[in-house]
Tab-separated table of N, CA and C in Angstrom:
chain	number	residue	atom	x	y	z
A	51	MET	N	-5.399	-10.964	-28.708
A	51	MET	CA	-5.364	-12.738	-29.077
A	51	MET	C	-5.704	-13.806	-28.415
A	52	LEU	N	-5.632	-13.175	-26.321
A	52	LEU	CA	-6.201	-13.794	-25.786
A	52	LEU	C	-7.017	-13.869	-25.887
A	53	PHE	N	-8.322	-12.962	-26.489
A	53	PHE	CA	-10.183	-12.699	-26.053
A	53	PHE	C	-10.480	-14.289	-26.801
A	54	LEU	N	-10.010	-13.799	-27.942
A	54	LEU	CA	-9.908	-15.434	-29.495
A	54	LEU	C	-9.205	-16.691	-28.608
A	55	LEU	N	-8.255	-16.057	-27.874
A	55	LEU	CA	-7.651	-17.800	-27.295
A	55	LEU	C	-9.750	-18.902	-26.178
A	56	ILE	N	-9.228	-17.586	-25.318
A	56	ILE	CA	-10.816	-17.947	-24.006
A	56	ILE	C	-12.090	-18.897	-24.388
A	57	ALA	N	-12.029	-17.415	-25.973
A	57	ALA	CA	-13.424	-18.053	-26.514
A	57	ALA	C	-13.342	-19.510	-27.462
A	58	VAL	N	-12.184	-19.529	-28.156
A	58	VAL	CA	-11.348	-21.197	-28.824
A	58	VAL	C	-11.757	-22.615	-26.951
A	59	ALA	N	-11.073	-21.871	-26.541
A	59	ALA	CA	-11.572	-23.290	-25.650
A	59	ALA	C	-13.037	-22.838	-24.860
A	60	ALA	N	-13.713	-21.871	-24.520
A	60	ALA	CA	-15.118	-21.990	-24.502
A	60	ALA	C	-16.571	-22.559	-25.788
A	61	ALA	N	-15.059	-22.278	-26.792
A	61	ALA	CA	-16.690	-23.060	-27.805
A	61	ALA	C	-15.931	-24.829	-27.917
A	62	VAL	N	-15.178	-25.246	-28.240
A	62	VAL	CA	-14.564	-26.058	-27.551
A	62	VAL	C	-15.020	-27.107	-26.527
A	63	ALA	N	-14.911	-26.338	-24.980
A	63	ALA	CA	-15.127	-27.008	-24.177
A	63	ALA	C	-17.326	-27.386	-24.285
A	64	VAL	N	-18.067	-26.784	-25.002
A	64	VAL	CA	-19.333	-25.997	-25.340
A	64	VAL	C	-19.477	-27.450	-25.770
A	65	TRP	N	-18.579	-27.891	-26.873
A	65	TRP	CA	-18.861	-28.966	-27.970
A	65	TRP	C	-18.209	-29.875	-27.510
A	66	TRP	N	-17.248	-30.402	-25.951
A	66	TRP	CA	-17.099	-31.556	-25.708
A	66	TRP	C	-17.785	-31.795	-24.493
A	67	TRP	N	-18.581	-30.944	-24.293
A	67	TRP	CA	-19.819	-31.569	-22.988
A	67	TRP	C	-21.474	-32.211	-23.814
A	68	ARG	N	-21.627	-31.390	-25.131
A	68	ARG	CA	-22.807	-31.360	-25.810
A	68	ARG	C	-22.171	-32.889	-26.438
A	69	SER	N	-21.775	-33.158	-26.181
A	69	SER	CA	-20.310	-34.532	-26.964
A	69	SER	C	-21.386	-35.641	-26.337
A	70	THR	N	-21.003	-35.445	-24.927
A	70	THR	CA	-20.735	-36.236	-24.336
A	70	THR	C	-22.070	-37.018	-23.003
A	71	GLU	N	-22.653	-38.027	-22.266
A	71	GLU	CA	-23.748	-39.042	-22.369
A	71	GLU	C	-23.335	-36.769	-21.190
A	72	ASN	N	-25.512	-36.897	-21.393
A	72	ASN	CA	-25.819	-36.459	-19.768
A	72	ASN	C	-25.722	-37.449	-18.744
A	73	PRO	N	-25.097	-36.824	-17.093
A	73	PRO	CA	-24.624	-36.870	-16.091
A	73	PRO	C	-26.154	-37.073	-15.672
A	74	GLY	N	-27.389	-36.628	-16.186
A	74	GLY	CA	-28.352	-36.780	-15.688
A	74	GLY	C	-29.197	-38.032	-15.629
A	75	GLY	N	-28.867	-38.205	-17.139
A	75	GLY	CA	-30.284	-39.384	-17.195
A	75	GLY	C	-30.787	-38.754	-18.915
A	76	GLY	N	-30.484	-39.550	-19.675
A	76	GLY	CA	-30.997	-39.311	-20.621
A	76	GLY	C	-29.802	-39.268	-22.021
A	77	THR	N	-30.359	-38.805	-22.994
A	77	THR	CA	-29.012	-38.128	-24.296
A	77	THR	C	-29.749	-37.230	-24.157
A	78	THR	N	-28.350	-36.700	-25.084
A	78	THR	CA	-27.869	-35.408	-26.013
A	78	THR	C	-28.208	-35.094	-26.731
A	79	SER	N	-27.900	-34.021	-27.711
A	79	SER	CA	-28.058	-33.886	-29.046
A	79	SER	C	-26.116	-33.543	-29.169
A	80	SER	N	-26.013	-34.145	-29.556
A	80	SER	CA	-24.139	-33.768	-29.827
A	80	SER	C	-23.829	-32.913	-31.220
A	81	LEU	N	-23.185	-31.939	-30.978
A	81	LEU	CA	-23.136	-31.149	-32.078
A	81	LEU	C	-22.005	-31.569	-33.040
A	82	SER	N	-22.003	-31.725	-34.380
A	82	SER	CA	-21.812	-31.734	-35.097
A	82	SER	C	-20.082	-30.929	-35.308
A	83	THR	N	-19.632	-31.583	-36.321
A	83	THR	CA	-17.993	-30.465	-36.544
A	83	THR	C	-18.492	-29.839	-37.094
A	84	THR	N	-19.344	-29.475	-37.705
A	84	THR	CA	-20.484	-28.829	-38.552
A	84	THR	C	-20.804	-27.751	-37.740
A	85	GLU	N	-21.153	-27.650	-36.600
A	85	GLU	CA	-21.966	-27.484	-35.535
A	85	GLU	C	-20.411	-26.628	-35.168
A	86	LEU	N	-19.867	-27.101	-34.953
A	86	LEU	CA	-18.723	-26.234	-34.106
A	86	LEU	C	-18.023	-25.775	-34.376
A	87	LEU	N	-17.841	-25.710	-36.383
A	87	LEU	CA	-17.258	-25.032	-37.207
A	87	LEU	C	-18.023	-23.915	-37.214
A	88	ALA	N	-19.202	-23.999	-37.035
A	88	ALA	CA	-20.043	-22.243	-37.386
A	88	ALA	C	-19.606	-22.031	-35.893
A	89	LEU	N	-19.904	-21.841	-34.537
A	89	LEU	CA	-19.807	-22.337	-33.602
A	89	LEU	C	-18.528	-21.018	-33.041
A	90	LEU	N	-17.138	-21.408	-33.858
A	90	LEU	CA	-15.601	-21.445	-33.931
A	90	LEU	C	-16.223	-19.270	-34.606
A	91	THR	N	-16.770	-20.533	-36.061
A	91	THR	CA	-16.647	-19.065	-36.192
A	91	THR	C	-17.507	-17.594	-35.642
A	92	ASP	N	-17.998	-18.287	-35.400
A	92	ASP	CA	-19.735	-17.056	-35.005
A	92	ASP	C	-18.394	-16.468	-33.555
A	93	THR	N	-17.517	-17.417	-32.998
A	93	THR	CA	-17.785	-16.754	-31.453
A	93	THR	C	-15.941	-15.752	-32.266
A	94	ALA	N	-15.175	-16.190	-33.199
A	94	ALA	CA	-14.448	-15.332	-34.205
A	94	ALA	C	-15.037	-13.923	-34.713
A	95	ARG	N	-15.815	-14.239	-34.836
A	95	ARG	CA	-16.638	-12.474	-35.503
A	95	ARG	C	-16.593	-12.016	-34.412
A	96	GLU	N	-17.532	-12.283	-33.319
A	96	GLU	CA	-17.108	-11.421	-31.909
A	96	GLU	C	-15.972	-11.277	-31.866
A	97	VAL	N	-15.227	-11.164	-30.973
A	97	VAL	CA	-14.309	-11.463	-31.334
A	97	VAL	C	-13.849	-10.091	-31.842
A	98	ASN	N	-14.022	-10.519	-33.082
A	98	ASN	CA	-13.479	-9.372	-34.092
A	98	ASN	C	-14.181	-8.211	-33.431
A	99	ALA	N	-15.153	-8.341	-33.879
A	99	ALA	CA	-16.205	-7.395	-33.837
A	99	ALA	C	-15.662	-5.901	-32.721
A	100	ARG	N	-15.605	-6.752	-31.567
A	100	ARG	CA	-15.066	-6.442	-30.334
A	100	ARG	C	-14.103	-5.521	-30.058
A	101	ALA	N	-12.965	-6.186	-30.949
A	101	ALA	CA	-11.460	-5.999	-30.251
A	101	ALA	C	-11.944	-4.610	-31.831
A	102	ASN	N	-12.375	-4.262	-32.198
A	102	ASN	CA	-12.735	-2.992	-33.859
A	102	ASN	C	-12.898	-1.834	-32.553
A	103	THR	N	-14.009	-2.480	-31.489
A	103	THR	CA	-14.699	-1.022	-31.173
A	103	THR	C	-13.292	-0.537	-30.429
A	104	MET	N	-13.081	-1.570	-30.209
A	104	MET	CA	-11.559	-0.976	-28.434
A	104	MET	C	-10.657	-0.066	-29.705
A	105	VAL	N	-10.740	-0.985	-30.672
A	105	VAL	CA	-9.581	0.600	-30.987
A	105	VAL	C	-9.968	1.395	-32.029
A	106	ASP	N	-11.277	1.056	-32.706
A	106	ASP	CA	-11.985	2.632	-32.808
A	106	ASP	C	-12.120	3.669	-31.842
A	107	ALA	N	-12.570	4.178	-30.654
A	107	ALA	CA	-12.941	4.069	-29.499
A	107	ALA	C	-11.712	4.652	-29.308
A	108	GLU	N	-9.834	3.891	-29.592
A	108	GLU	CA	-8.699	4.348	-29.095
A	108	GLU	C	-8.239	5.334	-30.489
A	109	THR	N	-8.789	5.091	-30.937
A	109	THR	CA	-8.265	5.829	-31.831
A	109	THR	C	-8.295	7.411	-32.009
A	110	ARG	N	-10.519	6.986	-32.121
A	110	ARG	CA	-11.455	8.782	-31.533
A	110	ARG	C	-10.455	9.253	-31.079
A	111	LEU	N	-9.884	9.064	-29.737
A	111	LEU	CA	-9.468	9.514	-28.585
A	111	LEU	C	-8.387	9.855	-29.895
A	112	VAL	N	-6.837	9.228	-29.204
A	112	VAL	CA	-5.184	9.331	-29.631
A	112	VAL	C	-6.399	11.088	-30.243
A	113	ASN	N	-6.839	10.933	-31.904
A	113	ASN	CA	-7.171	12.440	-32.568
A	113	ASN	C	-8.049	13.932	-31.772
A	114	ALA	N	-8.664	13.233	-30.641
A	114	ALA	CA	-9.462	13.820	-30.158
A	114	ALA	C	-8.345	15.005	-29.430
A	115	GLU	N	-6.907	13.965	-28.861
A	115	GLU	CA	-6.597	14.588	-28.513
A	115	GLU	C	-5.068	15.086	-28.752
A	116	ALA	N	-5.056	15.086	-30.128
A	116	ALA	CA	-4.637	15.018	-31.594
A	116	ALA	C	-4.276	16.703	-31.253
A	117	GLY	N	-6.861	16.758	-31.498
A	117	GLY	CA	-6.683	17.566	-32.384
A	117	GLY	C	-6.767	17.615	-33.774
A	118	LEU	N	-7.963	16.063	-33.793
A	118	LEU	CA	-7.703	15.927	-35.333
A	118	LEU	C	-8.545	15.847	-35.843
A	119	GLY	N	-9.757	15.876	-34.681
A	119	GLY	CA	-11.092	15.256	-34.821
A	119	GLY	C	-12.039	16.233	-33.788
A	120	PRO	N	-13.559	15.351	-34.592
A	120	PRO	CA	-14.457	16.299	-33.516
A	120	PRO	C	-13.688	16.334	-32.097
A	121	ARG	N	-13.822	16.991	-30.955
A	121	ARG	CA	-14.228	16.946	-29.745
A	121	ARG	C	-15.187	15.586	-28.844
A	122	LEU	N	-13.898	15.116	-27.830
A	122	LEU	CA	-15.257	13.688	-26.744
A	122	LEU	C	-15.354	15.279	-25.936
A	123	THR	N	-16.036	15.812	-25.725
A	123	THR	CA	-17.734	15.759	-24.379
A	123	THR	C	-17.229	15.475	-23.353
C-alpha cells in the first residue's frame, strides 16, 4: 500500500511539474487529465505486478520450507 501511495504522489508531482511553465524559459507541453489518468493506471499496474511477484516468491519459499513443492536450491 505504501508503494502505491508513493507511486501516486510521484505521478501527481510529474503532472504538476509538466503543467507549469518551464523556469528556464519557453513552454512545456501540459499533461491533460486523460494523460494523468493513464499515467496513474500504468503506475498502479506496475506496483501491482511487483507486489504479486513478491507474494509469489514468498509463497514459493513457504511451500518449499513446508515440503509442498519443488525445493529451493
